[in-house]
């Protein structure tokens, strides 16, 4: 489980660093997995459970999913920063705008797995711990995405004074101008140059 968790952290960090170009934003998402895992273990301990193979399996299933909530919250906060908001305002508004969407996505996964905890007989002992760990990890990731991530962003992300609503729209329109023609005319060149340009923005 630790190996898969590390792979997920590294790949997610690379994607966030590539698209947002911020080491601090990447650090915010890196907090989601360990905090969610620790919260799950604490709750399971309070419920009288012990760490076993099935609980570790449930945590392994949830590792790739717990990052999603934090990424959604972070991306929306970063959007507000690019629109010219201060870090505190961006964190408050960005988190508030997506809280219901993130909650709905989390509950969909929880509803899928929670009935497994109501099984009887041998199946209960085999799979209830796995489903319970998965559900608790997802609920913990929602709390992290709505509390820890906005707090981290408000304290550690910097404002972008050169960005604003009209500037962001103009920059987006400029970057997309001629994109279909460029892709059709020089597909291989565009595929090679686009990641290089993205990387050059934060190197």
Short mmCIF file of C-alpha atoms in Angstrom, two decimals:
data_model
loop_
_atom_site.label_atom_id
_atom_site.label_comp_id
_atom_site.label_asym_id
_atom_site.label_seq_id
_atom_site.Cartn_x
_atom_site.Cartn_y
_atom_site.Cartn_z
CA UNK A 1 0.00 0.00 0.00
CA UNK A 2 2.83 2.39 0.80
CA UNK A 3 4.39 1.80 -2.62
CA UNK A 4 1.13 2.53 -4.46
CA UNK A 5 0.53 5.59 -2.30
CA UNK A 6 3.95 6.98 -3.13
CA UNK A 7 3.38 6.40 -6.84
CA UNK A 8 0.05 8.22 -6.63
CA UNK A 9 1.64 11.12 -4.79
CA UNK A 10 4.46 11.47 -7.30
CA UNK A 11 2.25 11.30 -10.39
CA UNK A 12 -0.33 13.69 -8.98
CA UNK A 13 2.39 16.11 -7.90
CA UNK A 14 3.89 16.10 -11.38
CA UNK A 15 0.53 16.84 -12.99
CA UNK A 16 -0.25 19.70 -10.60
CA UNK A 17 3.23 21.11 -11.04
CA UNK A 18 2.87 20.89 -14.80
CA UNK A 19 -0.51 22.61 -15.06
CA UNK A 20 -0.38 25.06 -12.15
CA UNK A 21 3.37 25.64 -12.05
CA UNK A 22 3.44 26.09 -8.27
CA UNK A 23 5.42 24.07 -5.76
CA UNK A 24 3.27 25.40 -2.93
CA UNK A 25 0.07 24.30 -4.65
CA UNK A 26 1.63 20.89 -5.14
CA UNK A 27 2.48 20.74 -1.44
CA UNK A 28 -1.15 21.45 -0.57
CA UNK A 29 -2.36 18.33 -2.37
CA UNK A 30 0.44 16.24 -0.89
CA UNK A 31 -1.18 16.77 2.50
CA UNK A 32 -4.41 15.05 1.52
CA UNK A 33 -3.24 11.42 1.52
CA UNK A 34 -1.37 11.27 4.87
CA UNK A 35 -3.98 13.35 6.73
CA UNK A 36 -6.89 11.31 5.34
CA UNK A 37 -5.11 8.04 6.12
CA UNK A 38 -4.27 9.11 9.68
CA UNK A 39 -7.84 10.30 10.30
CA UNK A 40 -9.18 6.97 9.04
CA UNK A 41 -6.87 4.98 11.30
CA UNK A 42 -7.83 7.11 14.32
CA UNK A 43 -11.56 6.61 13.71
CA UNK A 44 -11.10 2.87 13.18
CA UNK A 45 -9.13 2.68 16.44
CA UNK A 46 -11.95 4.50 18.25
CA UNK A 47 -14.40 1.97 16.80
CA UNK A 48 -12.32 -0.88 18.18
CA UNK A 49 -10.84 -2.08 14.90
CA UNK A 50 -7.24 -3.10 14.38
CA UNK A 51 -5.02 -2.70 11.35
CA UNK A 52 -5.33 -5.80 9.19
CA UNK A 53 -5.03 -6.76 5.54
CA UNK A 54 -8.59 -5.81 4.63
CA UNK A 55 -8.34 -2.36 6.20
CA UNK A 56 -5.07 -1.77 4.37
CA UNK A 57 -6.80 -2.91 1.19
CA UNK A 58 -9.58 -0.39 1.74
CA UNK A 59 -7.04 2.37 2.26
CA UNK A 60 -5.22 1.29 -0.89
CA UNK A 61 -8.46 1.52 -2.87
CA UNK A 62 -9.10 4.99 -1.49
CA UNK A 63 -5.62 6.40 -2.07
CA UNK A 64 -6.25 7.37 -5.69
CA UNK A 65 -9.65 8.82 -4.83
CA UNK A 66 -8.79 10.93 -1.79
CA UNK A 67 -6.58 13.17 -3.92
CA UNK A 68 -9.45 14.12 -6.24
CA UNK A 69 -11.33 16.19 -3.67
CA UNK A 70 -8.25 18.21 -2.81
CA UNK A 71 -7.38 18.75 -6.47
CA UNK A 72 -10.87 20.09 -7.22
CA UNK A 73 -10.73 22.49 -4.27
CA UNK A 74 -7.19 23.60 -5.08
CA UNK A 75 -7.90 24.19 -8.76
CA UNK A 76 -10.88 26.41 -8.00
CA UNK A 77 -8.91 28.39 -5.41
CA UNK A 78 -6.11 28.83 -7.91
CA UNK A 79 -8.62 30.08 -10.47
CA UNK A 80 -9.70 32.80 -8.07
CA UNK A 81 -6.08 33.74 -7.50
CA UNK A 82 -5.60 34.14 -11.24
CA UNK A 83 -8.69 36.36 -11.33
CA UNK A 84 -6.97 38.75 -8.94
CA UNK A 85 -8.39 37.73 -5.55
CA UNK A 86 -6.25 37.72 -2.43
CA UNK A 87 -5.24 34.30 -1.07
CA UNK A 88 -7.68 34.54 1.86
CA UNK A 89 -10.61 35.53 -0.35
CA UNK A 90 -9.68 32.98 -3.01
CA UNK A 91 -9.51 30.21 -0.41
CA UNK A 92 -12.88 31.13 1.07
CA UNK A 93 -14.73 31.59 -2.21
CA UNK A 94 -13.00 28.79 -4.06
CA UNK A 95 -13.74 26.24 -1.36
CA UNK A 96 -17.34 27.40 -0.90
CA UNK A 97 -18.13 27.16 -4.61
CA UNK A 98 -17.23 23.49 -4.93
CA UNK A 99 -18.21 22.13 -1.52
CA UNK A 100 -21.57 20.71 -2.65
CA UNK A 101 -20.08 19.23 -5.82
CA UNK A 102 -17.25 17.59 -3.90
CA UNK A 103 -19.67 16.34 -1.25
CA UNK A 104 -21.95 14.84 -3.91
CA UNK A 105 -19.05 13.07 -5.63
CA UNK A 106 -17.82 11.75 -2.29
CA UNK A 107 -21.24 10.49 -1.21
CA UNK A 108 -21.71 8.68 -4.52
CA UNK A 109 -18.64 6.56 -3.81
CA UNK A 110 -19.56 6.10 -0.16
CA UNK A 111 -23.07 4.92 -1.06
CA UNK A 112 -21.55 2.35 -3.42
CA UNK A 113 -19.39 0.77 -0.73
CA UNK A 114 -21.32 1.32 2.51
CA UNK A 115 -23.88 -1.50 1.97
CA UNK A 116 -20.95 -3.95 2.10
CA UNK A 117 -20.63 -3.17 5.81
CA UNK A 118 -24.15 -4.60 6.34
CA UNK A 119 -23.31 -8.09 5.09
CA UNK A 120 -23.72 -11.17 7.28
CA UNK A 121 -21.69 -14.27 7.95
CA UNK A 122 -18.26 -14.87 6.48
CA UNK A 123 -18.66 -12.06 3.95
CA UNK A 124 -19.04 -9.56 6.77
CA UNK A 125 -15.70 -10.52 8.29
CA UNK A 126 -13.99 -10.50 4.91
CA UNK A 127 -15.24 -7.30 3.31
CA UNK A 128 -16.89 -5.05 5.91
CA UNK A 129 -13.55 -3.74 7.20
CA UNK A 130 -12.39 -2.98 3.65
CA UNK A 131 -15.57 -1.05 2.82
CA UNK A 132 -15.56 0.80 6.14
CA UNK A 133 -11.96 1.91 5.68
CA UNK A 134 -12.72 3.07 2.15
CA UNK A 135 -15.77 5.07 3.22
CA UNK A 136 -14.00 6.68 6.19
CA UNK A 137 -11.02 7.64 4.03
CA UNK A 138 -13.29 9.33 1.48
CA UNK A 139 -15.20 11.25 4.16
CA UNK A 140 -11.90 12.31 5.71
CA UNK A 141 -10.66 13.48 2.31
CA UNK A 142 -13.75 15.66 1.95
CA UNK A 143 -13.08 17.30 5.30
CA UNK A 144 -9.44 17.82 4.33
CA UNK A 145 -10.40 19.34 0.98
CA UNK A 146 -12.84 21.77 2.58
CA UNK A 147 -10.70 22.77 5.59
CA UNK A 148 -7.00 21.98 5.34
CA UNK A 149 -6.56 22.82 1.64
CA UNK A 150 -8.22 26.28 1.82
CA UNK A 151 -6.33 27.08 5.02
CA UNK A 152 -3.03 26.04 3.46
CA UNK A 153 -3.75 28.09 0.33
CA UNK A 154 -4.72 31.19 2.31
CA UNK A 155 -1.47 31.06 4.27
CA UNK A 156 1.11 29.85 1.77
CA UNK A 157 -0.07 30.73 -1.74
CA UNK A 158 0.83 34.18 -3.04
CA UNK A 159 -1.49 36.67 -4.68
CA UNK A 160 -1.21 37.31 -8.41
CA UNK A 161 -1.56 41.09 -8.75
CA UNK A 162 -0.97 41.04 -12.50
CA UNK A 163 -3.97 38.80 -13.11
CA UNK A 164 -7.58 39.82 -13.37
CA UNK A 165 -10.86 38.82 -14.95
CA UNK A 166 -10.30 40.52 -18.29
CA UNK A 167 -6.63 39.68 -18.35
CA UNK A 168 -7.35 36.00 -17.74
CA UNK A 169 -9.98 35.90 -20.49
CA UNK A 170 -7.67 37.69 -22.90
CA UNK A 171 -4.80 35.33 -22.11
CA UNK A 172 -7.05 32.30 -22.55
CA UNK A 173 -8.33 33.57 -25.88
CA UNK A 174 -4.82 34.30 -27.07
CA UNK A 175 -3.56 30.87 -26.08
CA UNK A 176 -6.46 29.14 -27.86
CA UNK A 177 -6.33 31.24 -31.01
CA UNK A 178 -5.44 29.08 -33.99
CA UNK A 179 -5.23 25.93 -31.90
CA UNK A 180 -7.41 23.68 -34.16
CA UNK A 181 -5.54 24.77 -37.27
CA UNK A 182 -2.20 24.31 -35.53
CA UNK A 183 -3.12 20.84 -34.33
CA UNK A 184 -4.36 19.79 -37.76
CA UNK A 185 -1.39 21.24 -39.57
CA UNK A 186 1.43 20.30 -37.22
CA UNK A 187 0.12 17.70 -34.76
CA UNK A 188 3.47 16.19 -33.81
CA UNK A 189 5.13 19.56 -33.38
CA UNK A 190 2.29 20.83 -31.18
CA UNK A 191 2.37 17.72 -29.03
CA UNK A 192 6.08 18.19 -28.46
CA UNK A 193 6.13 21.96 -27.98
CA UNK A 194 3.10 22.34 -25.70
CA UNK A 195 4.56 20.48 -22.68
CA UNK A 196 7.86 22.29 -23.19
CA UNK A 197 6.13 25.66 -23.11
CA UNK A 198 4.19 24.67 -20.01
CA UNK A 199 7.39 23.59 -18.27
CA UNK A 200 9.21 26.78 -19.29
CA UNK A 201 6.60 28.89 -17.47
CA UNK A 202 7.76 27.81 -14.03
CA UNK A 203 11.43 26.91 -14.62
#
